[in-house]
Structure formats: C-alpha cells, structure tokens
Amino acid sequence: MGEEKGNVKWQMNQKCATIGFHANPGSKAVKTRVSLFVTCIVDQVFPQVGIAMTQVLERLGYPVDFPAAQTCCGQPAFNSGYPEEAGIVARHFLNTFRDSEYIVVPSGSCASMIVHHYTDIFANEQKTLEQARSIAPRVWEFSRFLIEVAGVEDVGASFDGVVTYHDSCHSLREMHIKEGPRRLLSKVQGLTLREMEPAEECCGFGGTFSVKFPEVSGGMARTKIESILKTEAGTVVSVDSSCLMQIQGAIDRARLPIRTMHLAEVLAGR
Amino acid sequence: MTGQPSETINQTLGDARLQLAIYSATNRLMTHRAGAVRADLLPDYQELRTEANQLKKHTIEHLDHYLELFEKNVIAHGGKVVYCSDSQEVADFVLGLAKERGAHLIVKSKSMTTEEIHFNERLEKHGLEAVETDLGEYILQLAHQRPYHIVAPALHLTRYDVAEIFSKNLGVENEVVIEKQTKIARAALREKFLHADIGVTGANFLVADSGAVVVVENEGNARLTTSAPKIHITVAGIEKLIPRAQDLGVFLTLLGRSATGQPLTVYTSFLSGPRRNGEIDGPDEFYVVLLDNGRTKLLADPEKRQSLYCIRCGACLNHCPVYRKIGGHNYPWVYSGPIGAIITPQFHGVLKDPWLPFASSLCGACAEVCPVKIEIPKLLLKLRSEVTDAQRRQGVGGVERLAFGIWAWVMTHPRIYLMLARIGGIFLPLLPKVGPLGKWASQREVPKLAKTSFHQWWKAREVPK
Amino acid sequence: MVESARGAQVNSREVVLGNVRKALDRAAGLLPTTLTAPRLKIPILDRGRYTTLFGQNFEKLGGKSFFVREPREVAPILSELLQGKRAVASNAPFLAACGITGLPQVQSGFTDREALRAACVTADVGITSADYALAETGTLVMLSSPEEPRLISLLPPVHIAVFPQSRMLANLDELLAVLPNPAEQTSSMVLITGPSRTADIEQILVRGVHGPGEIYAVIV
Ligand code: SF4
C-alpha cells in the first residue's frame, strides 16, 4: 500500500533507536503495524482528531492502517440499556479488528467499552467471549500507546499557549489514564499546562444522558466551564472527543473564547 | 422513553441558593474525606476497602447463618430479636409493646431504616409521640420533610430556614445564630429524653459473634436514646450484619472517614443486651427488629446483591455530579444519590421510576469512593437493561428500541453507514425521541458534522503520494 | 395482644429466614465457608509516646488533657476545674484513689437509677474514669458497669475522665485485640472521640449538642 513507502521514509527521519522498543526491541527497522479505530464520533464530527493521530503515529515510524469496515464500538446502545443491540455492533467490531495487532483508539471511553464491557455483553457466549478476551489486550487508548508501547513522551510537538487538561471519566476511572496525557503535554514546546480544580469532575456528557436529562447535563457542563475559566487557559485538552463536544457546545453557548482540542491534535502540532 | 423524572428537578436547578447550599456542603464533605484517606495518613486505604468488600460479600452470601448466630447471642445477653417482613409488622410490634408497657413517648435517633417504613407517622396515628433527636432530623420532622442526604439530612436548609421552622413550631423568637438554635433544640429534646419511655435507634452494624448493635454518631443523641429510656429497640435491615466484633477495625476505620472525614465519629456505641446485674442505668429491655422489607428480593440476584453491602456513608452522594445538581428530594425514595438510584428500583420494581437508572452520566465517581466497593455504574447499566426489558414485555418503549435496532443494523453494514454518513444521518436513529437535537441545543451548541469524514479522508490519501 | 404479637414473630422469623435461604439457595443450618483472620493492625510504637500522641489528638478534637505523675496530683487540678461548679463522679475505684470523691463539689456513690439521673441532670460536670484510651485517635473507651454508669459522661455539659497511663492503647485495632468480644465484658461499650458536636445546620460545627461540649482527660 502507498502509505507504507511513506512510513519507511518517516522511519529514516526519526531517531528510531529511542522508540518502539516494545514492538521490536533493538530493531531500527520495521515496526509493528497499528490499526486505527477512530470511533464513530471522530469519523463523523472530528475527523481532524483521527488525522492528527495518524500523523503522530506515522511520525513515530508506525505503519498505520485503517480497517475500512469499522463503525462504532456499540457503547451508545449498551449505555442506554440495550446490551443485545450493543452486542450486534460489538461483534462487528470484533470481526473487523480480528487480525489487528495493535488497535489504537483516540478515546478512553470507547477503549474501555471494548476492554471491559464486551466481556459483560458476551458473558454467556463462550466463543465470542474468547474473542473479546483476546482482543482486549490489543486495544490501546492513544496516549497510553504512545507512552507504553512507543515509549515516547516527547513527540516533538510545539504549541503556543496555556492549556488545561480535563480527565474524562472513563479514561480516568475505567482505564486509569491520568499521568500519561499530562506527561505528553508537559513535553510539548511552548505549552503551559495549568490544572483546573477539580479536573476529575464529569463534564456531564454521559451519552444519551445528555439528551435524556439536558438540563442536568447542561448544568454539569457549566460547572465544568467555571473550573476551566479559573485557570485562564485558552484551550481545554482531553483524550475523549465526546466530552470535548459537550464542553465546546457549552462554551459556544456561553460565547467564551476558549477552544477544545483532542490530545492528538496538540501532539500533531508543529 | 424511560418515564418521567420528577418535575421539580428544574426548580432545584434554577434555585441558586439551594444549588449553593448543596455544592458547598458536598464540597466540604469531599474535602474532609479526601484529607482523611490520604495515602500518608491511611496507607492501606485500598486494602481496607477490599477487605470490607470481602467481609460484606461473605456475610451477605451466608446471611441466614449470621442472622441466626446474631439472634443466639442477643438472647444470650438477655435481649430479644424480632423478625419483621415489612413495615406493618414493625409498627404492630412497637405498638403492641408500647401498649403493654403503657408507653407514650418515643425518642428516636437517626435511622434510615425507620424512614423507609414511615415509622413515625404510623405510630402517631395510634396516639404515640415519636420524636427525632438528631438535630437535622428534628428540624426535618418539624418541617415535615424527608432527609435530603443520608448523612447530613438537612443540608439543604439554611439557618434562616431553621429560624422560621423553630419559631413556627417551638414558639421561640426568630433566632438565626446557629449556636443558639442548637441550644434551643438541646433544651427541647433534653425534656423528651428524660421523659421518654422507649428509645428507638437504627444500627450501623449488627455484630453476629457478640449479638451487639453498633451505632455511630456525633451528637450524643443515640447514646441518650439508648441509655435514658427503659426500653431500647433497634430497627435494622437484615443486611447490617458483620461476622465479628474484630471486623469493626476495618469498618469503623472506613465509615467515619468516608462520611465526614473523621477517623472515628464522636460516639461509637457497642450495645449488647439490657443493663446487667448491678448496673445503675441503661435499658431494662433490649429488642432488635430485623427488617426484611424487600431486602430478600435484592439478595436473590447474585450480581445486584452487592447493593446490600452499603454502610450508608454518603460518600457516593457527595461525589455524584448528578446528586450535586438535583439534590436529595428529587429522588423518588428516602435513599438518594447513586445508592438510591441502584436500590430504589430493586425495592420498588424497575418500572415504578424507570428514569432513575438513566439519570447518571456513568462517570464512576461513586464507585471510586465507595468504601465497600459497590460497582454502582455496573449495576446502573444492568438496571437500565432491566428497564428496557420490562418495558418490552409491557409493550412500551418501542420507539427507542426500534431506533437502536436500526442503529445496530446500520453500524454492522459499513456501506450503509458510509452512505448515511455522507448525508449526515448517522446519529439520527440513535436519539431517543423526536426532538433530541432540540434537547441538546437547549443547553449547548450543536456540533457540525465534518465536511469530510475520516473514512473519506483516508480513502483519498490511499492514492500513493 | 402480646401473645398474638409473639405468635406473629415466630411466623415472621421463619418467613424472613426462609426468604433469605431461598434467595441464597442455601439449606437451613449450613455453615459458612471459613473467614480469613480479622485484620488488626497494631503499630509497634514506643509505649511511652502513646500518652503524648493521645494528648495531641485529644486536643486537636477540642479536648484538653493533663498529665500528672502521682494520683495525689489529680485533686488539685480538679478543684481548679470545678471552681463554682457541681459535679457527679462515678464509683470507679480509681477516682476514689485519686481523692476526687472527697472533693466538696463532688457527689458520688450512687446506686439508684433515679437518684443518679436527677443528679446528672443538674450537675455541671460529670467525672468518670476510662477503661482504655486510644492514642491514635484521642479516644476514650468506657465500658458501663456498676462502677461506671452511662449517664455521667453524657448528661452534664462537661465531662472529665481520669485514668492511669497503663490503660493507654495504640488504636482501635489494639482495643479489639484486647477485647475480642466486648459483649462478654459489658452491655455497653462507648468510644468517645472528642466533644459532642453537630454540623447539621449549614455544615457549621457546633459543640455540645446533646452530650458534653467540653471534655478533659487527666492521665496519671
Ligand atoms: S454505596 Fe458505598 S459510598 Fe454510597 S453510601 Fe453506600 S457505602 Fe457509602
């Protein structure tokens, strides 16, 4: 495929010895291919996040592929009380990514759905359960992949300004992602990270919760924005686009000069 | 759709004073807890949680054994155990006893279990006077309200509200100084304690190997309730058992810290039977009412029975961003917050308030702080699917189910997905009811679908560069 | 009435226990699986430091503590504290040994419930000993007994506990190791950690709502 050539070139340009040791210890040459699962929301609403993620991974020398049959992880149905319907979509995911060695996801929430909840959905279906169990260790939330697999903290990005980091709930509490994104941000040239208080409180998105209880959800978003405002940061960064959609929506409604960015977008910046 | 939540939610959201009261109270409780479980002060906090969870799991899974052991030991110390299936039986028992002993005045210390069964109202109907003695509960009783929070029952009221309630009910002048309000209550309740015939308390723990009732509190009202009157009745749910007195090391270490950040609450009373030979004070009669009231229904589900591990510390309420918005009274039952959201549907059936398990962003803050590690979000998810199942059996909620059916079909047919995506229709079937976009837009700007999806971008770049 | 109530109880007992067993799918009389040993963590500390630690924690809670070397040093401290006040003291032998019961302000020797209660209602101060004290939390542990009734540490607005240093334990876990089953010793064990308090109105801390708002510990 075309991009492979490009990747080889990238590899030549990078100091490969320092990275990718998990994938191919000691080797300066070929790295294991990673498969992108961009999630339905990134695909449809925030493709720039997927593009940024692709750029970062390719700059690090990873051959990237994109299984074209991918759609959604099934979480919307699962969280709305329809595990069967979620199971149908989950099965599709399992089939689509059956052969992928590394599945990198720009969302802690979708990654958690696959890693933790597929086994709940298929608890009584032995064969699919096995499949779900075998795929779980291959699923990597983007920031964790960078730190734990690629072994990098400094991806050579630069950014001009003050940012604050929002801990999205599923990344934080289900995937235990807390320090990684902060370490990556701290290595970005020109970027100042200023913590909001509390960073760990929910933004109020919650999937269909946001439309079933719009006033409560909106209230939670406004509380979040108050915490953001206190930092005087111009940008809010997170590893989940759905939270950012909620936060940005409320920011725009309040006509505030703050923007939201996915971590991948910051790391792709030069 | 999933039924209608309380209409007063929006009132609560719009009441700035109330919002501030809830926020500052829960903030304070969160800060106190965080300070008390800090790794340098309580290095084995996580192990204690695991231990507490295992102890509760063990007890609940062998509950019949521990109930009988507890009963045996209560009797050995001269007390009596009364099993009750429901609130009616509790009322019958207490009324019968009161009549036989010629009792009229009952003092009560804070007990969620008796709130559950409308104990006071039932007794009052039969001419008995039942007085709440916890300051917060006393205020609420005067105001005819139910607790707003399982640990801080009156957290929604300000000193001005209290002043109004006191002047209306106690005939005192408008008093807005909190210290003085406390004195007024102390004096009024002191009279009640000294004249009460029966003291009724809840229990934080029932200790099987000792036949003991453990009550924790800060004010001293539970001590007075159990020391001054001649009869002490404990009303407790059957799930309150723990195997051994020595297990209190784990539970007390966690309870006070999780609730209010106190390493130990001011008073922890460990009560086993009536006063013994030669003792000058203490009750002559000691009863423990073991209440089912629906708990055995929860017990039957191997996964959901963990809801019975709860030690009512209130931490999940304080940390719940939904509770912090909607407060305690918008929950349909006396138990509010995350724990209320998982036990109410199990006690009342999932179709009574079908919206309840959905009123959560599933952020998981509750489970993170729960000292007995109840998997609250997981149970909410399970209850959600039970709601949709029950609705299907009833033939309701068809629109949403159909929508998710269509959605699942689209999501498993990439070509259709891509086609719909191009016309921006991908998220439409997802939305639960006509007008969800409007609901989104009522609070937030609607995000624009990207001009080029990632799928399209990728396809375009696959052409060799 | 009582008969029928009792009859109903027997019935409900079987109903409730039956429902529990049905829900758990267990037959009557089954023993539980064995339980791991209780988790009790007792720090290894220099015992001499317990008293200081107790004092610090006790004062942090709003109490006041005194340390004296000899029992005879107690009475002067109490005379000071009791100036212009009336006190009720328990029948604990240690109080007599310290000469407290002999003080003019102090009433003691009650054996009758009503008399004791009447005295406690009007007294300004209640004086007791303590069966144990927990250094780590600044806690007094009181076991009720003929010598040590419950109301003295509860009804008067001030509580003074006088006890020998030998009763000092590290923490709650050590107490539970010393008293693995408190019910065998007493009908009522109370752990007192600080003065009575409430934060029920606006989360503002107020002391002395139902129990004593002031507490003192005199450690000999
Ligand atoms: S569910 Fe857990 S956190 Fe919530 S009140 Fe019960 S014990 Fe506390």
CSV table of C-alpha atoms in Angstrom, one decimal, chain A residues 3-238:
chain,number,residue,atom,x,y,z
A,3,GLU,CA,1.5,4.8,2.8
A,4,GLU,CA,3.9,2.1,3.6
A,5,LYS,CA,6.5,3.7,1.5
A,6,GLY,CA,5.9,6.9,3.2
A,7,ASN,CA,6.3,5.2,6.5
A,8,VAL,CA,9.7,3.9,5.7
A,9,LYS,CA,10.7,7.4,4.9
A,10,TRP,CA,9.4,8.6,8.2
A,11,GLN,CA,11.3,5.9,9.9
A,12,MET,CA,14.5,7.1,8.3
A,13,ASN,CA,13.9,10.5,9.5
A,14,GLN,CA,13.3,9.6,13.1
A,15,LYS,CA,15.7,8.5,15.7
A,16,CYS,CA,14.3,5.1,15.9
A,17,ALA,CA,16.6,3.7,18.5
A,18,THR,CA,14.8,5.5,21.2
A,19,ILE,CA,11.4,4.4,20.3
A,20,GLY,CA,9.3,1.4,19.5
A,21,PHE,CA,11.3,-0.9,21.7
A,22,HIS,CA,8.2,-2.8,22.8
A,23,ALA,CA,7.2,-3.5,19.3
A,24,ASN,CA,10.6,-4.6,18.1
A,25,PRO,CA,13.2,-4.5,20.7
A,26,GLY,CA,16.6,-3.5,19.3
A,27,SER,CA,15.4,-3.1,15.8
A,28,LYS,CA,15.7,0.1,14.0
A,29,ALA,CA,13.8,-1.1,11.1
A,30,VAL,CA,10.2,-2.2,10.7
A,31,LYS,CA,7.7,-1.5,13.4
A,32,THR,CA,4.5,-3.4,14.0
A,33,ARG,CA,1.6,-2.1,12.1
A,34,VAL,CA,-1.1,-0.3,14.1
A,35,SER,CA,-4.7,-0.3,13.2
A,36,LEU,CA,-6.7,2.8,13.9
A,37,PHE,CA,-10.2,2.6,15.4
A,38,VAL,CA,-11.2,6.2,15.1
A,39,THR,CA,-14.7,5.8,16.7
A,40,CYS,CA,-17.9,6.9,15.1
A,41,ILE,CA,-17.8,10.4,16.6
A,42,VAL,CA,-14.3,11.2,15.4
A,43,ASP,CA,-15.2,9.8,12.0
A,44,GLN,CA,-18.2,11.9,11.6
A,45,VAL,CA,-17.7,15.0,13.7
A,46,PHE,CA,-14.0,15.3,14.5
A,47,PRO,CA,-12.0,13.7,11.6
A,48,GLN,CA,-9.2,16.1,12.3
A,49,VAL,CA,-8.5,14.1,15.5
A,50,GLY,CA,-8.1,10.9,13.5
A,51,ILE,CA,-5.9,12.7,11.1
A,52,ALA,CA,-3.8,14.1,13.9
A,53,MET,CA,-3.4,10.7,15.4
A,54,THR,CA,-2.4,9.2,12.1
A,55,GLN,CA,0.3,11.9,11.7
A,56,VAL,CA,1.7,11.4,15.2
A,57,LEU,CA,1.9,7.6,14.8
A,58,GLU,CA,3.4,7.8,11.4
A,59,ARG,CA,6.0,10.4,12.5
A,60,LEU,CA,7.0,7.9,15.1
A,61,GLY,CA,7.5,5.4,12.4
A,62,TYR,CA,4.5,3.2,12.7
A,63,PRO,CA,2.8,1.8,9.7
A,64,VAL,CA,-0.8,2.7,10.2
A,65,ASP,CA,-3.8,1.0,8.7
A,66,PHE,CA,-7.5,1.7,8.8
A,67,PRO,CA,-9.8,-1.2,8.6
A,68,ALA,CA,-12.5,0.3,6.4
A,69,ALA,CA,-15.4,-1.8,7.7
A,70,GLN,CA,-15.2,-0.1,11.1
A,71,THR,CA,-18.1,1.9,12.5
A,72,CYS,CA,-18.8,2.1,16.2
A,73,CYS,CA,-17.9,0.2,19.4
A,74,GLY,CA,-21.5,-0.3,20.5
A,75,GLN,CA,-21.4,1.9,23.6
A,76,PRO,CA,-24.4,4.1,22.8
A,77,ALA,CA,-26.7,1.1,22.9
A,78,PHE,CA,-25.0,-0.5,25.8
A,79,ASN,CA,-25.3,2.5,28.0
A,80,SER,CA,-28.9,3.0,27.1
A,81,GLY,CA,-30.0,-0.4,28.3
A,82,TYR,CA,-29.8,-2.3,25.1
A,83,PRO,CA,-27.0,-4.8,25.5
A,84,GLU,CA,-28.3,-7.0,22.7
A,85,GLU,CA,-28.1,-4.3,20.1
A,86,ALA,CA,-24.7,-3.3,21.5
A,87,GLY,CA,-23.7,-6.9,21.1
A,88,ILE,CA,-24.5,-6.9,17.4
A,89,VAL,CA,-22.3,-3.9,16.9
A,90,ALA,CA,-19.6,-5.3,19.2
A,91,ARG,CA,-19.5,-8.5,17.2
A,92,HIS,CA,-18.9,-6.4,14.1
A,93,PHE,CA,-16.1,-4.7,15.8
A,94,LEU,CA,-14.5,-8.0,16.8
A,95,ASN,CA,-14.7,-9.2,13.3
A,96,THR,CA,-13.3,-6.1,11.8
A,97,PHE,CA,-10.3,-6.0,14.0
A,98,ARG,CA,-9.8,-9.7,14.4
A,99,ASP,CA,-6.3,-9.7,12.9
A,100,SER,CA,-5.0,-6.4,14.2
A,101,GLU,CA,-2.0,-6.5,16.5
A,102,TYR,CA,-2.3,-3.0,17.9
A,103,ILE,CA,-5.6,-1.2,17.9
A,104,VAL,CA,-5.2,2.4,18.7
A,105,VAL,CA,-8.2,4.4,19.8
A,106,PRO,CA,-8.5,8.2,20.3
A,107,SER,CA,-11.0,7.6,23.2
A,108,GLY,CA,-10.6,6.2,26.6
A,109,SER,CA,-14.3,5.6,26.8
A,110,CYS,CA,-14.6,3.6,23.6
A,111,ALA,CA,-11.4,1.7,24.5
A,112,SER,CA,-12.9,0.9,27.9
A,113,MET,CA,-16.1,-0.3,26.3
A,114,ILE,CA,-14.1,-2.9,24.3
A,115,VAL,CA,-11.7,-3.8,27.1
A,116,HIS,CA,-14.2,-4.0,29.9
A,117,HIS,CA,-17.7,-4.3,28.8
A,118,TYR,CA,-17.6,-6.7,25.8
A,119,THR,CA,-16.9,-9.4,28.3
A,120,ASP,CA,-20.1,-8.4,30.2
A,121,ILE,CA,-22.1,-8.4,27.0
A,122,PHE,CA,-20.8,-11.8,25.9
A,123,ALA,CA,-20.7,-13.4,29.3
A,124,ASN,CA,-22.9,-16.2,28.1
A,125,GLU,CA,-21.5,-16.7,24.6
A,126,GLN,CA,-18.3,-18.7,25.1
A,127,LYS,CA,-16.9,-18.3,21.6
A,128,THR,CA,-17.5,-14.5,21.3
A,129,LEU,CA,-16.3,-14.1,24.9
A,130,GLU,CA,-13.0,-15.7,23.9
A,131,GLN,CA,-12.7,-13.3,21.0
A,132,ALA,CA,-13.5,-10.4,23.3
A,133,ARG,CA,-10.9,-11.5,25.8
A,134,SER,CA,-8.3,-12.0,23.1
A,135,ILE,CA,-8.8,-8.5,21.7
A,136,ALA,CA,-8.8,-6.6,25.0
A,137,PRO,CA,-5.0,-6.6,25.5
A,138,ARG,CA,-4.6,-5.4,21.9
A,139,VAL,CA,-6.7,-2.3,22.4
A,140,TRP,CA,-4.8,0.8,23.3
A,141,GLU,CA,-6.0,4.2,24.1
A,142,PHE,CA,-3.9,6.7,22.1
A,143,SER,CA,-1.9,8.3,24.9
A,144,ARG,CA,-1.2,5.0,26.6
A,145,PHE,CA,0.0,3.6,23.3
A,146,LEU,CA,2.5,6.4,23.0
A,147,ILE,CA,3.9,6.0,26.4
A,148,GLU,CA,3.7,2.3,27.0
A,149,VAL,CA,4.2,0.9,23.5
A,150,ALA,CA,6.1,3.5,21.6
A,151,GLY,CA,7.9,4.5,24.7
A,152,VAL,CA,7.9,8.2,24.0
A,153,GLU,CA,6.9,11.3,25.9
A,154,ASP,CA,8.3,13.9,23.7
A,155,VAL,CA,6.8,13.6,20.2
A,156,GLY,CA,8.4,16.7,19.0
A,157,ALA,CA,5.3,18.8,19.1
A,158,SER,CA,5.0,22.5,19.8
A,159,PHE,CA,2.1,24.6,20.9
A,160,ASP,CA,1.8,28.2,21.9
A,161,GLY,CA,-0.3,28.9,24.9
A,162,VAL,CA,-1.8,27.7,28.2
A,163,VAL,CA,-3.9,24.6,28.3
A,164,THR,CA,-5.8,22.8,30.9
A,165,TYR,CA,-6.5,19.0,30.9
A,166,HIS,CA,-9.9,17.5,31.5
A,167,ASP,CA,-9.9,14.0,32.9
A,168,SER,CA,-12.6,12.3,31.1
A,169,CYS,CA,-14.4,9.9,33.4
A,170,HIS,CA,-14.0,6.6,31.6
A,171,SER,CA,-10.4,7.3,30.7
A,172,LEU,CA,-9.6,8.1,34.3
A,173,ARG,CA,-11.7,5.6,36.3
A,174,GLU,CA,-12.0,2.7,33.9
A,175,MET,CA,-8.7,2.9,32.1
A,176,HIS,CA,-6.7,4.6,34.8
A,177,ILE,CA,-5.3,7.2,32.5
A,178,LYS,CA,-4.2,10.2,34.4
A,179,GLU,CA,-0.5,10.9,34.3
A,180,GLY,CA,0.2,9.8,30.7
A,181,PRO,CA,-1.5,12.7,28.9
A,182,ARG,CA,0.0,15.2,31.3
A,183,ARG,CA,3.5,13.8,30.7
A,184,LEU,CA,2.9,14.1,26.9
A,185,LEU,CA,1.6,17.6,27.3
A,186,SER,CA,4.5,18.7,29.5
A,187,LYS,CA,7.0,17.8,26.7
A,188,VAL,CA,5.2,20.0,24.1
A,189,GLN,CA,7.4,23.0,23.3
A,190,GLY,CA,5.8,26.3,24.3
A,191,LEU,CA,2.9,24.7,26.1
A,192,THR,CA,2.0,25.6,29.7
A,193,LEU,CA,-0.3,23.1,31.5
A,194,ARG,CA,-2.4,24.6,34.2
A,195,GLU,CA,-4.6,22.2,36.2
A,196,MET,CA,-8.2,23.0,36.8
A,197,GLU,CA,-9.8,22.3,40.2
A,198,PRO,CA,-11.3,19.7,40.1
A,199,ALA,CA,-10.0,18.2,36.9
A,200,GLU,CA,-11.8,14.9,37.7
A,201,GLU,CA,-15.4,16.0,37.8
A,202,CYS,CA,-17.6,14.8,35.0
A,203,CYS,CA,-18.4,17.3,32.2
A,204,GLY,CA,-22.0,15.9,32.1
A,205,PHE,CA,-21.9,14.3,28.7
A,206,GLY,CA,-22.8,10.7,29.5
A,207,GLY,CA,-24.0,9.7,26.0
A,208,THR,CA,-27.8,9.6,25.8
A,209,PHE,CA,-27.9,11.1,29.4
A,210,SER,CA,-27.1,14.4,27.7
A,211,VAL,CA,-30.4,14.4,25.8
A,212,LYS,CA,-32.5,12.5,28.3
A,213,PHE,CA,-31.6,15.0,31.1
A,214,PRO,CA,-30.5,18.0,29.1
A,215,GLU,CA,-30.8,20.5,32.0
A,216,VAL,CA,-28.8,18.4,34.4
A,217,SER,CA,-26.2,17.6,31.8
A,218,GLY,CA,-26.0,21.3,30.8
A,219,GLY,CA,-25.7,22.3,34.4
A,220,MET,CA,-22.8,19.9,34.8
A,221,ALA,CA,-21.1,21.3,31.7
A,222,ARG,CA,-21.5,24.9,33.1
A,223,THR,CA,-19.9,23.8,36.3
A,224,LYS,CA,-17.0,22.3,34.4
A,225,ILE,CA,-16.6,25.5,32.4
A,226,GLU,CA,-16.4,27.5,35.7
A,227,SER,CA,-13.4,25.4,36.7
A,228,ILE,CA,-11.9,25.9,33.3
A,229,LEU,CA,-12.3,29.6,33.4
A,230,LYS,CA,-10.5,29.9,36.7
A,231,THR,CA,-7.3,28.5,35.0
A,232,GLU,CA,-7.4,31.3,32.4
A,233,ALA,CA,-6.3,28.6,29.9
A,234,GLY,CA,-7.3,29.3,26.3
A,235,THR,CA,-7.5,25.6,25.4
A,236,VAL,CA,-9.1,22.5,27.1
A,237,VAL,CA,-7.4,19.2,26.2
A,238,SER,CA,-8.8,15.8,26.7
